[in-house]
Amino acid sequence: QSRDLAGTAYKFFDSLIVNIEVVVGEELMIVYFPLHPGHAQLTSRSKLRVKELAGHENTATKINEFLERAPYLIEEMTFIDDMSNSKRKIFHPSQLPVIERIAWILSLIINAIFVLTIRKRNGYRYFQPEEAESVFNLLGFALVLIATWIFVVTAYNRVPLIIKSEWDKRVIKNRRMEVGNQHVEVKEIEPAQKIPASQGRRILRSKGPSAEEFNKGKRRNFGSLITRMDYYWLSTFMLIEDPTLIYTTVFMLFAYSGFFYSPLHFSFHLLEFVRKSPTLQNILQAITLTRKQLFMTALLCFAIIYIYAVFGFSYFQQDYYIKVHTGAMESLCETLWDCYIATLNLGLRMGGGIGDAVLVPEFVNNGDHYYARVIFDLTFFIIIILILLNIIFGLIIDTFAELRDRNKRIDLEKKNRCFICSIERPDFDRLSRTGFHQHIKYEHNVWNYIFFMLHLNTKDPTEYDGVESTIANQVRHLDPAWIPNERALSLEEAASKPADSSGPIDFDQRVMDVMRKFFTPQAKRF
């Protein structure tokens, strides 16, 4: 009976209180803390962003980026938790997966009706049977409403978080640039109303909107209209760079365009399956990650094609003829612009380059012109088709292979290396009594470290104990010294005990150890 009671008590405390290992000074210790109610609001998308860090080969870089992303996760959990406890719960992001799935099903049905029933005769579109048009319009109107709701919920949840996160990143970057500056003058902080507009803009761009100068009163005050407009201008650019917000905006606009302008625009909603496929996302990422290299290579390609168009316009204009559907021959090179468009369009689409698209010159009566065309066609084929286009394809393929290898490395890291301490699985399975799985679940649970920072962020600083005060200061300055690197208490305890002392942990003893922790004066505050 006492064993059952102890087990019930253990489960109760286990559901309310978690623990992590931290380094204070040189000592590695266990810290117990209560879970904040907002911990349940950590979204799967945010968890995925943290898991991606496991692919870093440099442990220091991984932990530093983990600490940089933590404030955004904390803001997100706090924001959603506040929303859950107020009338704003109708905007809770937990409803988005269901709504997006409904939108995806509606898109499939709408396009299926469109492709099976739409007819076109003499430039006029109509539905056959006619009843299909009513169903099509009804479903289209429903998709408009759902797309609008997706946009509203997404914007309501992401806009404030994106703005705060991006401004915090800017402040952190500026703070790092100021490290080592020995000539910083400490001046008395004045309210924004007394600061010139030029100085207000400098403060905004260096310290962000949370600077004390702008928050002297109950409400934020930027002092001048110029500073306020600068804040709105920069914040707008921050929002434009968010892919999720852009996607939901475009999704909604195509829904309105499909319903009010042309039903053809509903076809763009089929691209929703790209968001649902990790493989397709990697393909798109392979393009976006190399966009600068692809853009510069394409620019070089367009420039070289322009050079060929100039030569074609000057020396081979008589060859730029093509047979149209009426059987007549039409010139493609009346102007230099026409010649450039023809060289670009036909030259890239033909397997052999521009030589496959234009007329073949005579050899017997005009040998010089023929050999000039040979050089013109061959060099175009080698430079444009064989070299530049294959460079573009190679960039995309290599990046996709790197992303695939990175994902495999992330999976291997998650299965075989602790995210926090970076110690590998064999060390725990061989030396620790708990094993690797128990270690990453209870001792170095990565989510518990985020929840601990959430606990520090929501707790009154006047109630911090010594350990919490030290760590809170380190978290504020993005100092990773409190996170155990290449250290784990279970391994250090195993190394300090005789070899024959290893064995299974007694359940009753574990329960009593945990209970004893909680009934200290420090724990009674919880």
Short mmCIF file of C-alpha atoms in Angstrom, two decimals, residues 298-314 320 333 335-345 348 376 380 383-384 388:
data_model
loop_
_atom_site.label_atom_id
_atom_site.label_comp_id
_atom_site.label_asym_id
_atom_site.label_seq_id
_atom_site.Cartn_x
_atom_site.Cartn_y
_atom_site.Cartn_z
CA ALA A 298 21.15 33.38 -64.99
CA LEU A 299 22.25 37.01 -65.34
CA LEU A 300 25.45 35.86 -67.02
CA CYS A 301 23.40 33.59 -69.28
CA PHE A 302 21.11 36.46 -70.33
CA ALA A 303 24.10 38.69 -71.00
CA ILE A 304 25.80 36.12 -73.23
CA ILE A 305 22.54 35.44 -75.09
CA TYR A 306 22.25 39.20 -75.67
CA ILE A 307 25.72 39.17 -77.25
CA TYR A 308 24.63 36.34 -79.53
CA ALA A 309 21.45 38.26 -80.38
CA VAL A 310 23.55 41.27 -81.40
CA PHE A 311 25.66 39.09 -83.70
CA GLY A 312 22.53 37.41 -85.05
CA PHE A 313 20.90 40.77 -85.74
CA SER A 314 24.04 42.09 -87.44
CA TYR A 320 15.93 34.25 -88.33
CA CYS A 333 14.62 39.53 -86.14
CA THR A 335 14.47 44.66 -84.43
CA LEU A 336 17.26 43.91 -81.99
CA TRP A 337 14.67 43.38 -79.23
CA ASP A 338 12.78 40.85 -81.38
CA CYS A 339 16.06 39.13 -82.18
CA TYR A 340 16.99 38.94 -78.48
CA ILE A 341 13.61 37.50 -77.48
CA ALA A 342 13.80 34.90 -80.28
CA THR A 343 17.36 33.91 -79.33
CA LEU A 344 16.42 33.65 -75.65
CA ASN A 345 13.17 31.77 -76.21
CA LEU A 348 17.06 27.81 -74.51
CA PHE A 376 27.81 30.76 -84.12
CA PHE A 380 26.04 28.92 -78.45
CA ILE A 383 28.50 27.88 -73.74
CA ILE A 384 24.76 28.18 -73.08
CA LEU A 388 25.68 27.48 -68.14
#
